[in-house]
XYZ file of C-alpha atoms in Angstrom:
671
model
C -33.689 32.128 14.878
C -31.367 34.882 13.519
C -32.588 36.199 9.956
C -30.597 34.804 7.104
C -28.292 37.283 5.582
C -28.488 38.499 2.028
C -25.474 36.213 0.969
C -27.428 33.021 2.361
C -30.363 33.848 0.362
C -28.552 33.902 -2.994
C -26.136 31.299 -1.853
C -26.037 27.385 -1.915
C -29.463 25.682 -2.687
C -29.568 24.210 1.025
C -29.784 27.739 2.552
C -33.333 27.486 2.450
C -33.496 24.846 5.395
C -32.733 27.003 8.718
C -35.185 29.369 7.285
C -37.942 27.467 6.222
C -38.089 24.798 9.069
C -38.763 27.386 11.700
C -41.786 29.057 10.100
C -44.916 28.160 12.144
C -47.871 28.783 9.722
C -50.122 26.007 8.759
C -51.257 24.858 5.468
C -54.973 25.235 4.461
C -57.086 22.357 3.334
C -58.760 24.755 0.866
C -57.212 24.597 -2.713
C -56.688 28.388 -3.154
C -56.514 29.991 -6.585
C -52.889 30.775 -7.290
C -53.950 33.807 -9.282
C -54.760 35.720 -6.074
C -50.938 35.919 -5.201
C -49.237 36.788 -8.652
C -45.572 36.728 -9.537
C -44.223 40.145 -10.370
C -41.864 40.354 -13.595
C -39.063 41.327 -11.425
C -38.622 37.996 -10.126
C -36.931 36.931 -13.536
C -33.914 38.558 -15.154
C -34.726 41.376 -17.917
C -33.845 38.881 -20.749
C -35.679 35.767 -19.252
C -38.454 34.373 -21.462
C -40.424 34.065 -18.326
C -40.894 37.658 -17.544
C -43.751 38.241 -19.258
C -45.317 34.701 -19.222
C -49.056 34.362 -18.207
C -49.529 33.358 -14.399
C -51.438 30.107 -15.434
C -48.372 29.201 -17.552
C -45.967 29.521 -14.648
C -48.256 27.918 -12.476
C -48.175 24.676 -14.485
C -44.549 24.972 -14.644
C -44.038 25.258 -10.980
C -46.367 22.111 -10.453
C -44.221 20.165 -12.788
C -41.021 20.724 -10.972
C -39.849 18.438 -8.113
C -40.467 19.855 -4.706
C -36.793 19.909 -4.218
C -36.187 22.340 -6.927
C -39.347 24.268 -5.671
C -37.323 24.870 -2.286
C -34.285 26.023 -4.767
C -36.494 28.636 -6.242
C -37.223 30.178 -2.897
C -33.799 31.258 -2.228
C -33.207 32.697 -5.866
C -35.530 35.878 -5.442
C -37.426 37.502 -2.998
C -40.462 37.632 -5.143
C -40.499 33.915 -5.930
C -39.818 33.181 -2.228
C -42.938 35.343 -1.245
C -45.264 33.665 -3.656
C -43.999 29.977 -3.113
C -43.856 30.309 0.663
C -47.416 31.943 0.584
C -50.399 29.466 1.868
C -52.038 30.326 -1.361
C -49.588 28.308 -3.246
C -50.158 25.012 -1.232
C -51.596 23.725 -4.350
C -48.418 23.814 -6.303
C -46.291 21.921 -3.659
C -49.133 19.495 -3.296
C -49.195 18.729 -7.269
C -45.259 18.584 -7.241
C -45.388 16.275 -4.450
C -48.147 14.035 -5.957
C -46.256 13.871 -9.248
C -43.032 12.880 -7.948
C -43.888 10.917 -4.893
C -47.315 9.732 -5.387
C -46.722 7.288 -2.485
C -45.637 9.934 0.167
C -48.230 10.780 2.835
C -50.127 13.715 2.991
C -48.834 16.800 4.938
C -49.392 16.593 8.585
C -51.828 19.599 9.882
C -48.948 20.864 12.312
C -46.479 21.309 9.100
C -46.469 23.678 6.321
C -45.735 22.323 2.773
C -42.485 23.816 2.559
C -41.286 22.440 5.859
C -42.776 18.898 4.654
C -40.929 19.139 1.610
C -37.607 19.899 3.192
C -38.098 16.592 5.240
C -39.199 14.353 2.556
C -36.887 15.237 -0.154
C -33.727 16.629 1.314
C -30.960 15.656 3.539
C -29.962 18.745 5.085
C -29.856 20.048 8.767
C -32.672 21.992 9.687
C -30.370 24.064 11.832
C -27.390 24.772 10.083
C -28.355 23.790 6.516
C -25.389 21.041 6.449
C -26.094 18.597 3.569
C -25.827 14.774 3.419
C -27.393 14.127 7.105
C -28.517 10.584 6.708
C -30.834 10.319 9.685
C -34.098 12.051 10.560
C -36.288 12.278 14.046
C -39.472 11.498 12.241
C -41.239 11.266 15.611
C -40.352 14.815 16.223
C -40.125 15.968 12.169
C -36.673 17.028 12.813
C -33.334 16.664 11.059
C -30.004 17.405 12.811
C -26.331 17.016 11.856
C -24.091 15.645 14.621
C -22.578 19.045 15.962
C -26.086 20.675 15.875
C -27.641 17.308 17.588
C -25.264 17.908 20.370
C -26.056 21.460 21.189
C -29.923 21.603 20.055
C -32.597 22.427 22.646
C -35.546 20.760 20.962
C -34.753 17.359 22.231
C -33.849 16.042 25.757
C -32.450 12.719 26.912
C -34.401 10.491 29.127
C -31.870 10.986 32.034
C -32.737 14.501 32.302
C -36.628 14.116 33.011
C -36.058 10.792 34.523
C -37.529 11.932 37.918
C -40.511 13.280 36.404
C -41.136 9.793 34.773
C -40.799 8.121 38.078
C -42.995 10.541 39.938
C -45.740 9.855 36.964
C -45.034 6.176 37.604
C -45.159 6.211 41.152
C -48.720 8.302 41.246
C -50.453 7.082 38.248
C -48.831 3.595 37.532
C -48.101 4.648 33.588
C -44.825 4.416 32.467
C -45.091 5.579 28.923
C -47.202 6.940 26.303
C -48.008 10.399 27.575
C -44.956 11.819 25.892
C -43.528 12.113 22.281
C -40.239 10.035 22.307
C -38.130 8.190 20.020
C -35.098 5.769 20.424
C -31.744 6.119 18.676
C -28.684 3.754 18.814
C -25.353 5.353 19.451
C -21.951 4.029 18.247
C -23.908 0.789 16.881
C -25.193 -0.502 20.329
C -25.637 1.969 22.716
C -29.607 2.572 22.811
C -30.785 5.989 24.236
C -34.326 7.467 24.446
C -35.290 11.131 23.589
C -38.214 13.160 24.263
C -39.350 16.200 22.673
C -38.106 19.286 24.980
C -41.323 21.418 24.386
C -43.847 18.456 24.873
C -41.831 17.435 28.332
C -42.194 21.154 29.597
C -45.510 21.539 28.794
C -46.498 18.065 30.409
C -44.342 19.165 33.584
C -46.069 22.274 34.087
C -49.600 20.879 33.629
C -48.618 18.272 36.275
C -47.466 20.604 38.668
C -50.617 22.328 38.659
C -52.443 19.176 39.430
C -53.762 19.131 43.023
C -55.183 15.636 43.454
C -54.244 12.081 42.227
C -57.510 12.275 40.144
C -56.484 15.448 38.160
C -53.059 13.618 37.652
C -54.795 10.764 36.259
C -56.897 12.641 33.643
C -53.710 14.690 32.695
C -51.943 11.386 31.786
C -55.138 10.223 29.954
C -55.366 13.389 27.832
C -51.585 13.310 27.086
C -51.827 9.871 26.132
C -54.844 10.328 23.667
C -53.043 13.323 22.094
C -49.725 11.274 21.819
C -52.112 8.547 20.189
C -53.479 10.959 17.724
C -49.908 12.266 17.173
C -48.828 8.631 16.281
C -51.483 8.344 13.660
C -48.923 9.433 11.433
C -46.989 6.216 11.505
C -47.240 5.901 7.507
C -45.457 9.469 7.401
C -43.000 7.725 10.008
C -42.823 4.303 7.850
C -42.203 6.361 4.800
C -39.757 8.613 6.170
C -37.698 5.694 7.447
C -37.930 3.881 4.018
C -36.735 7.335 2.500
C -33.906 7.434 4.962
C -32.919 4.216 3.623
C -33.272 5.273 0.037
C -31.457 8.371 0.749
C -28.681 6.489 2.608
C -28.571 4.119 -0.374
C -28.219 6.993 -2.630
C -25.565 8.701 -1.021
C -23.534 5.308 -0.476
C -24.059 4.954 -4.276
C -22.645 8.639 -5.015
C -20.019 8.023 -2.580
C -18.824 4.663 -4.330
C -19.415 6.360 -8.055
C -17.116 9.263 -6.615
C -14.585 6.837 -5.187
C -14.380 4.987 -8.480
C -13.939 8.092 -10.367
C -11.213 9.482 -8.323
C -9.360 5.884 -8.707
C -9.751 5.797 -12.307
C -8.480 9.417 -12.652
C -5.251 8.461 -10.266
C -4.952 5.427 -12.388
C -5.121 7.428 -15.525
C -2.358 9.669 -14.215
C 0.269 7.183 -13.797
C -0.367 5.844 -10.346
C -1.754 2.500 -11.083
C 1.036 0.392 -9.894
C 0.880 2.257 -6.545
C -3.066 2.169 -6.372
C -2.590 -1.808 -6.189
C -0.435 -1.668 -3.001
C -2.740 1.188 -1.465
C -5.207 -0.040 0.922
C -8.023 2.005 -0.963
C -10.940 1.594 1.286
C -8.960 2.518 4.338
C -7.654 5.735 2.816
C -10.801 6.728 1.235
C -12.415 6.165 4.772
C -10.224 8.798 6.130
C -10.237 11.171 3.137
C -12.762 13.876 3.371
C -12.808 14.491 -0.325
C -13.615 10.751 -0.843
C -16.535 10.780 1.535
C -18.852 13.521 -0.007
C -21.964 12.319 -1.468
C -21.969 13.988 -4.491
C -20.563 13.807 -8.207
C -16.750 14.494 -8.418
C -15.855 17.662 -10.195
C -12.555 18.956 -11.774
C -12.403 21.580 -9.243
C -11.721 19.046 -6.281
C -8.967 17.406 -8.339
C -6.326 19.325 -6.492
C -7.758 18.438 -2.981
C -7.473 14.805 -4.349
C -3.778 15.223 -5.376
C -3.080 16.934 -1.873
C -4.329 13.887 -0.108
C -3.307 10.953 -2.083
C 0.140 12.156 -3.849
C 2.494 11.904 -1.005
C 1.204 8.316 0.078
C 1.431 7.517 -3.458
C 4.849 8.855 -3.561
C 6.138 6.764 -0.702
C 4.620 3.821 -1.855
C 6.352 4.522 -5.358
C 9.824 5.555 -3.792
C 9.473 2.272 -1.468
C 8.437 0.152 -4.669
C 11.758 1.355 -6.288
C 13.871 0.738 -3.573
C 12.496 -2.786 -3.339
C 12.803 -3.320 -7.057
C 16.584 -2.234 -6.972
C 17.215 -4.029 -3.765
C 15.899 -7.334 -5.189
C 17.893 -6.858 -8.363
C 21.408 -5.905 -6.493
C 20.489 -8.959 -4.363
C 20.003 -11.169 -7.771
C 23.439 -10.067 -8.981
C 25.142 -10.313 -5.735
C 24.106 -14.099 -5.666
C 25.050 -14.699 -9.233
C 28.313 -13.168 -8.332
C 29.081 -15.236 -5.349
C 28.053 -18.413 -7.121
C 30.571 -17.695 -9.693
C 33.350 -16.731 -7.153
C 32.482 -20.227 -5.586
C 32.740 -22.207 -8.812
C 36.112 -20.284 -9.688
C 37.639 -21.323 -5.888
C 40.439 -23.852 -6.321
C 39.200 -26.319 -3.938
C 37.573 -26.805 -0.585
C 38.266 -24.238 2.028
C 41.333 -24.541 4.879
C 42.941 -22.557 7.084
C 44.590 -20.115 4.770
C 41.077 -19.260 3.087
C 39.957 -17.102 6.050
C 43.128 -14.785 5.712
C 42.166 -13.659 2.083
C 39.666 -11.289 1.010
C 36.156 -12.875 1.313
C 33.001 -12.246 -1.074
C 31.672 -9.197 0.708
C 35.087 -7.649 0.651
C 35.220 -8.138 -3.125
C 31.959 -6.887 -3.582
C 32.461 -3.480 -2.226
C 35.456 -3.195 -4.285
C 34.626 -0.194 -6.823
C 34.755 -2.157 -10.300
C 32.425 -4.715 -8.740
C 30.280 -2.439 -7.031
C 29.563 0.018 -10.036
C 28.555 -3.290 -11.936
C 26.239 -4.455 -9.021
C 24.870 -0.987 -8.850
C 24.036 -0.439 -12.414
C 20.512 0.707 -13.279
C 17.759 -1.956 -13.079
C 17.065 -1.845 -16.700
C 20.767 -2.928 -17.296
C 21.302 -6.423 -17.775
C 24.200 -7.905 -15.738
C 24.363 -11.599 -16.255
C 27.191 -14.382 -15.567
C 28.850 -13.342 -19.208
C 28.988 -9.959 -18.002
C 30.565 -10.556 -14.504
C 32.872 -13.160 -15.669
C 35.514 -11.155 -17.275
C 36.076 -9.522 -13.719
C 36.999 -12.770 -12.218
C 40.375 -12.506 -13.929
C 41.046 -9.426 -11.407
C 40.764 -11.399 -8.534
C 44.355 -12.333 -7.698
C 44.995 -8.661 -7.906
C 42.085 -7.704 -6.004
C 43.061 -10.346 -3.371
C 46.647 -8.808 -3.111
C 45.531 -5.436 -3.059
C 43.285 -6.215 0.006
C 45.895 -8.127 2.058
C 48.300 -5.191 1.533
C 45.795 -2.741 2.683
C 45.070 -4.548 5.855
C 48.492 -5.431 6.572
C 49.443 -1.330 6.263
C 46.204 -0.835 8.380
C 47.973 -3.288 11.064
C 51.460 -1.869 10.878
C 49.990 1.745 11.669
C 48.465 0.052 14.790
C 51.684 -1.408 15.855
C 54.109 1.710 15.383
C 51.370 3.539 17.525
C 53.339 1.875 20.352
C 56.504 3.509 21.473
C 58.208 0.450 22.616
C 57.493 -1.212 19.071
C 60.853 -1.514 17.019
C 61.368 0.451 14.259
C 61.795 -2.077 11.436
C 61.009 -2.568 8.127
C 57.972 -5.136 8.954
C 57.211 -4.785 12.393
C 54.033 -7.212 11.856
C 56.484 -10.183 11.753
C 58.380 -9.419 15.039
C 57.554 -12.314 17.657
C 56.969 -9.615 20.515
C 54.075 -7.813 18.550
C 50.337 -9.097 18.878
C 47.095 -7.657 18.857
C 44.210 -7.379 21.492
C 40.426 -7.173 20.689
C 38.522 -4.639 22.264
C 35.312 -6.302 21.832
C 35.830 -9.714 23.002
C 39.002 -9.166 24.934
C 41.137 -11.739 22.830
C 44.793 -11.263 23.506
C 47.716 -12.836 21.834
C 46.211 -12.229 18.089
C 49.016 -12.428 15.594
C 49.459 -11.305 12.177
C 48.018 -12.512 9.896
C 45.770 -14.804 12.046
C 44.047 -11.728 13.209
C 42.425 -11.243 9.975
C 40.261 -14.536 10.596
C 39.253 -13.170 13.903
C 35.280 -12.802 14.149
C 35.093 -9.676 15.566
C 36.954 -7.957 12.662
C 33.943 -8.770 10.548
C 31.136 -7.650 12.853
C 29.659 -4.126 12.267
C 29.649 -1.431 9.791
C 31.677 -2.251 6.822
C 33.271 0.198 4.242
C 30.283 0.985 2.011
C 28.501 4.191 1.115
C 26.143 5.210 3.716
C 23.645 6.578 1.103
C 23.166 3.438 -0.908
C 20.980 1.923 1.638
C 19.535 -0.789 -1.123
C 23.285 -2.106 -1.793
C 24.046 -2.115 1.949
C 21.020 -4.237 2.882
C 21.207 -6.681 -0.079
C 25.052 -7.168 0.678
C 24.291 -7.612 4.142
C 21.530 -10.471 3.494
C 23.900 -12.406 1.024
C 26.944 -12.162 3.727
C 24.839 -12.930 7.067
C 25.253 -16.436 6.618
C 28.679 -16.693 5.653
C 31.305 -13.850 6.153
C 30.590 -10.230 6.436
C 32.737 -7.808 4.925
C 35.871 -6.350 6.913
C 35.053 -3.818 9.401
C 35.799 -0.223 8.817
C 37.122 0.757 12.071
C 38.385 -2.938 13.195
C 38.559 -3.108 17.185
C 42.271 -4.007 17.666
C 44.882 -2.697 19.747
C 48.484 -3.469 19.130
C 50.388 -4.910 22.335
C 54.111 -5.679 22.915
C 55.180 -8.681 24.790
C 55.996 -8.154 28.372
C 59.645 -8.121 29.830
C 58.805 -11.764 31.208
C 58.328 -13.200 27.676
C 61.278 -11.139 26.517
C 63.531 -12.890 28.974
C 62.377 -16.293 27.608
C 63.112 -15.090 24.074
C 66.643 -14.070 24.993
C 66.933 -17.253 26.830
C 66.376 -19.182 23.537
C 69.246 -17.116 22.078
C 67.255 -14.442 20.196
C 67.167 -10.686 20.385
C 63.463 -9.616 21.353
C 63.630 -6.681 18.961
C 65.135 -8.438 15.880
C 63.701 -11.917 15.979
C 60.567 -12.737 13.954
C 57.730 -14.979 15.027
C 58.668 -17.449 12.164
C 62.380 -17.785 13.552
C 61.190 -18.576 16.788
C 58.568 -21.293 15.750
C 61.207 -23.097 13.379
C 64.188 -22.976 16.068
C 62.682 -26.002 18.064
C 63.717 -24.314 21.548
C 61.842 -25.678 24.497
C 61.645 -24.564 28.148
C 61.405 -26.239 31.253
C 61.340 -25.158 34.921
C 64.189 -26.151 37.159
C 62.418 -25.871 40.628
C 59.613 -28.470 39.664
C 61.368 -30.281 37.092
C 63.128 -32.721 39.453
C 63.238 -36.629 39.676
C 61.289 -36.435 43.202
C 58.229 -35.445 40.981
C 58.960 -37.809 38.481
C 58.171 -35.722 35.109
C 58.834 -32.492 33.770
C 56.321 -30.029 31.749
C 58.118 -28.610 28.491
C 56.763 -25.105 27.498
C 57.601 -23.264 24.287
C 58.498 -19.685 24.546
C 54.870 -18.376 24.145
C 53.012 -20.463 26.994
C 55.444 -20.653 29.520
C 53.615 -17.723 31.120
C 50.800 -20.520 31.987
C 53.037 -22.448 34.262
C 51.464 -22.110 37.537
C 52.586 -24.686 39.796
C 52.397 -23.545 43.462
C 55.702 -24.870 44.335
C 57.297 -22.279 42.200
C 55.634 -19.471 43.523
C 55.642 -19.938 47.309
C 57.410 -17.277 49.115
C 60.238 -17.579 51.746
C 60.937 -18.996 54.016
C 59.103 -22.180 52.654
C 59.482 -21.702 49.045
C 62.665 -20.988 46.788
C 64.623 -17.742 46.998
C 63.965 -14.917 44.566
C 67.566 -15.561 42.787
C 66.286 -19.056 42.118
C 62.903 -18.001 40.781
C 64.666 -15.479 38.431
C 66.561 -18.446 36.940
C 64.208 -21.020 37.098
C 63.786 -21.637 33.381
C 66.257 -23.402 31.267
C 66.629 -24.747 27.440
C 65.712 -28.428 27.105
C 68.623 -30.339 25.428
C 68.292 -30.922 21.544
C 67.381 -34.713 21.893
C 64.281 -34.351 24.205
C 63.386 -30.833 22.349
C 63.295 -32.673 19.202
C 60.761 -35.339 20.833
C 58.560 -32.693 22.460
C 58.278 -30.932 19.031
C 57.180 -33.545 17.202
C 54.452 -34.610 19.736
C 53.696 -30.944 19.877
C 53.114 -30.724 16.195
C 51.000 -34.084 16.122
C 48.868 -32.626 18.915
C 48.352 -29.491 16.998
C 47.330 -31.647 13.833
C 44.845 -33.407 15.778
C 43.198 -30.034 16.955
C 44.160 -30.461 20.593
C 44.981 -26.792 21.447
C 43.483 -24.390 24.011
C 40.071 -22.927 22.975
C 39.982 -24.496 19.602
C 37.850 -23.213 16.738
C 37.184 -25.623 13.739
C 35.976 -24.367 10.202
C 34.079 -26.456 7.546
C 35.826 -26.970 4.324
C 32.560 -26.913 2.334
C 31.124 -23.875 3.831
C 31.529 -20.985 6.088
C 30.524 -22.581 9.458
C 32.706 -22.438 12.742
C 32.355 -23.923 15.939
C 34.201 -24.636 19.138
C 34.675 -28.132 19.009
C 34.621 -30.810 16.133
C 31.731 -29.781 13.839
C 30.805 -33.448 13.434
C 27.035 -33.211 13.708
C 27.337 -30.220 11.188
C 29.222 -32.350 8.628
C 26.684 -35.356 9.162
C 23.397 -33.066 8.816
C 24.084 -30.591 6.291
C 26.816 -32.470 3.952
C 25.802 -35.839 4.777
C 29.406 -37.023 5.759
C 29.318 -40.136 8.043
C 32.587 -39.849 9.595
C 34.299 -36.550 9.042
C 38.132 -36.042 9.505
C 39.872 -33.223 10.367
C 42.183 -31.997 7.626
C 39.712 -33.231 5.038
C 36.131 -32.277 6.193
C 37.215 -29.703 8.701
C 40.265 -27.828 9.806
C 41.586 -26.095 12.537
C 40.527 -22.367 12.221
C 43.156 -19.583 12.431
C 41.238 -17.599 15.026
C 42.204 -20.707 17.513
C 45.608 -18.480 17.765
C 49.030 -20.058 18.081
C 48.735 -21.289 21.921
C 49.594 -24.672 22.662
C 49.424 -26.876 25.607
C 52.710 -27.972 27.380
C 54.166 -31.496 26.670
C 54.948 -33.732 29.623
C 57.982 -35.677 29.466
C 58.428 -38.867 31.532
C 61.520 -41.026 32.030
C 61.610 -44.484 30.460
C 61.380 -46.352 33.773
C 57.888 -44.842 34.093
C 56.506 -46.763 30.911
C 54.594 -49.026 33.646
C 52.818 -46.011 35.214
C 49.215 -46.278 33.987
C 49.023 -42.301 34.068
C 52.087 -42.017 32.252
C 51.314 -44.811 29.666
C 47.713 -43.050 28.966
C 49.261 -39.524 28.583
C 51.761 -40.800 26.091
C 48.909 -42.655 24.292
C 46.797 -39.589 24.042
C 49.730 -37.563 22.512
C 50.124 -35.201 25.237
C 53.202 -36.823 26.710
C 56.458 -38.592 25.739
C 59.155 -40.966 27.265
C 62.752 -39.665 27.240
C 65.749 -41.898 27.780
C 67.919 -39.385 29.044
C 65.402 -37.564 31.465
C 67.050 -37.195 34.925
C 70.116 -39.007 33.806
C 73.358 -37.708 35.532
């Protein structure tokens, strides 16, 4: 062991451990006179009252000190160390131990009093001097910290000498008791056996010198007697184990007191609410500043702040965000209730074309009020005056969307440059997300894809964004910042049908074509031999896909006939078809229908009868009263079949007319 440096001798009190633990002198059983080893006056400072004190007074003072204090004195000066570490001062150590630990066993013969005092009254490592080592190898009179124990050469595991133990067992039949050993548990359940390396090396050397079995038996017998004498100090080991428990309990108490002190100081510093949410025991177990078994001092406060403040600040930030989120959520729910109470009546198809609750919430006037500080009182009385602005806000939102879609329409080169291009019959929109075609203005505002995704809201205001999402996710989301729509212009085939109805495709509006009442039929398949004709409006004529109309020559009609196969139905039959078409649409019989509930934001493909029964308790829901045809269904319709009057006895024709998908015409196929 290298000698201690000068700094170590005057440093921390635990520096005595490495130097004293390796001393090899034995204490004498005789009580020597302490006056033989006098303490020079240079051992104390010049102005110390003990500088000129008589030796017997110093002896009495030293005898009243705790053995741990005597160990501390050994590192204060060379003179005191020389005096206290001399074998003639053994009486001082014995009297100190007898005064402060009367139940402690006497010092073993192979240990000095200072070495024995280190084992009994300290918790420091005997190699490096680290404090707070909670366990001691009492069988070997050694104490190591974890790092020193991994590298120490004083003990050896059973695996290293297992071959020697098996050899002794095979020769003498003795399996234990001839080597000093101890058992330790690792990780709480792994049991390992350790031996004193010096004892094992000595036994191995003697074992190899034995020539006969009798010599080996005698050696094992002698070693067993020696180990038996060694183990007669069981009282010391028992006291050591109890002292280890006491030290462990004391250190645990110091750690608990230290943690409580840190907790109270943090709470006094204004972190009380954050500490309640913090997993205190978990964080203390990982914080080195909390695991020390000593009283907390002011010098360590900076280390505590460095460890806990970032975590507590994160908790405070999260708590403030959560509090703001809950406040905004509560205000949004209040605003939605007020808007629902201010609505004129049940929802209908036009309700889906207006600005929804989410669109109004992100308006600057409402958003400023909703995002007010948490301490601001935002009640019904504060929000109600803003409801007077709803008509103006609705109009402004509608005009903004109209400008947005007009810009999309004008990006097409083939779009006519008119004052209101959205009203043209040839202008429609295509959804990039769901690939839905023929979306008309303003029905495109009710399309679901226009309200899926990121909406126009400040990106940095996460609390408002999340709260608005939570309120709107079960109803209708705000309009998307970049709606997934592309303008399309009707193809030439559709424009030819518009011309056939007597209108200019580049000028006529969608409303004019809908009100004109013109219907078209195919001259190729609408013949008396078939017995009926299918009548289309200008939009769904493209769905006519009868094979007979598309068969190529020489079996089908010529291309000249195909080009002029569409004709306008006469006014009398057109009126019958228009009436049937209107009745069919009112009944919800359209391609890909979508229905909306008049009492909530629910929508479905097909009649929402189960929803009305389970949610609203309506036994027999009716279309137009309890649910309506949603604008997202589009303007597509089925063709109407026209039968002649003499087909009234035909079961298929009678059933079609009864279902509303066909009519009887008195003038059909009449010359």
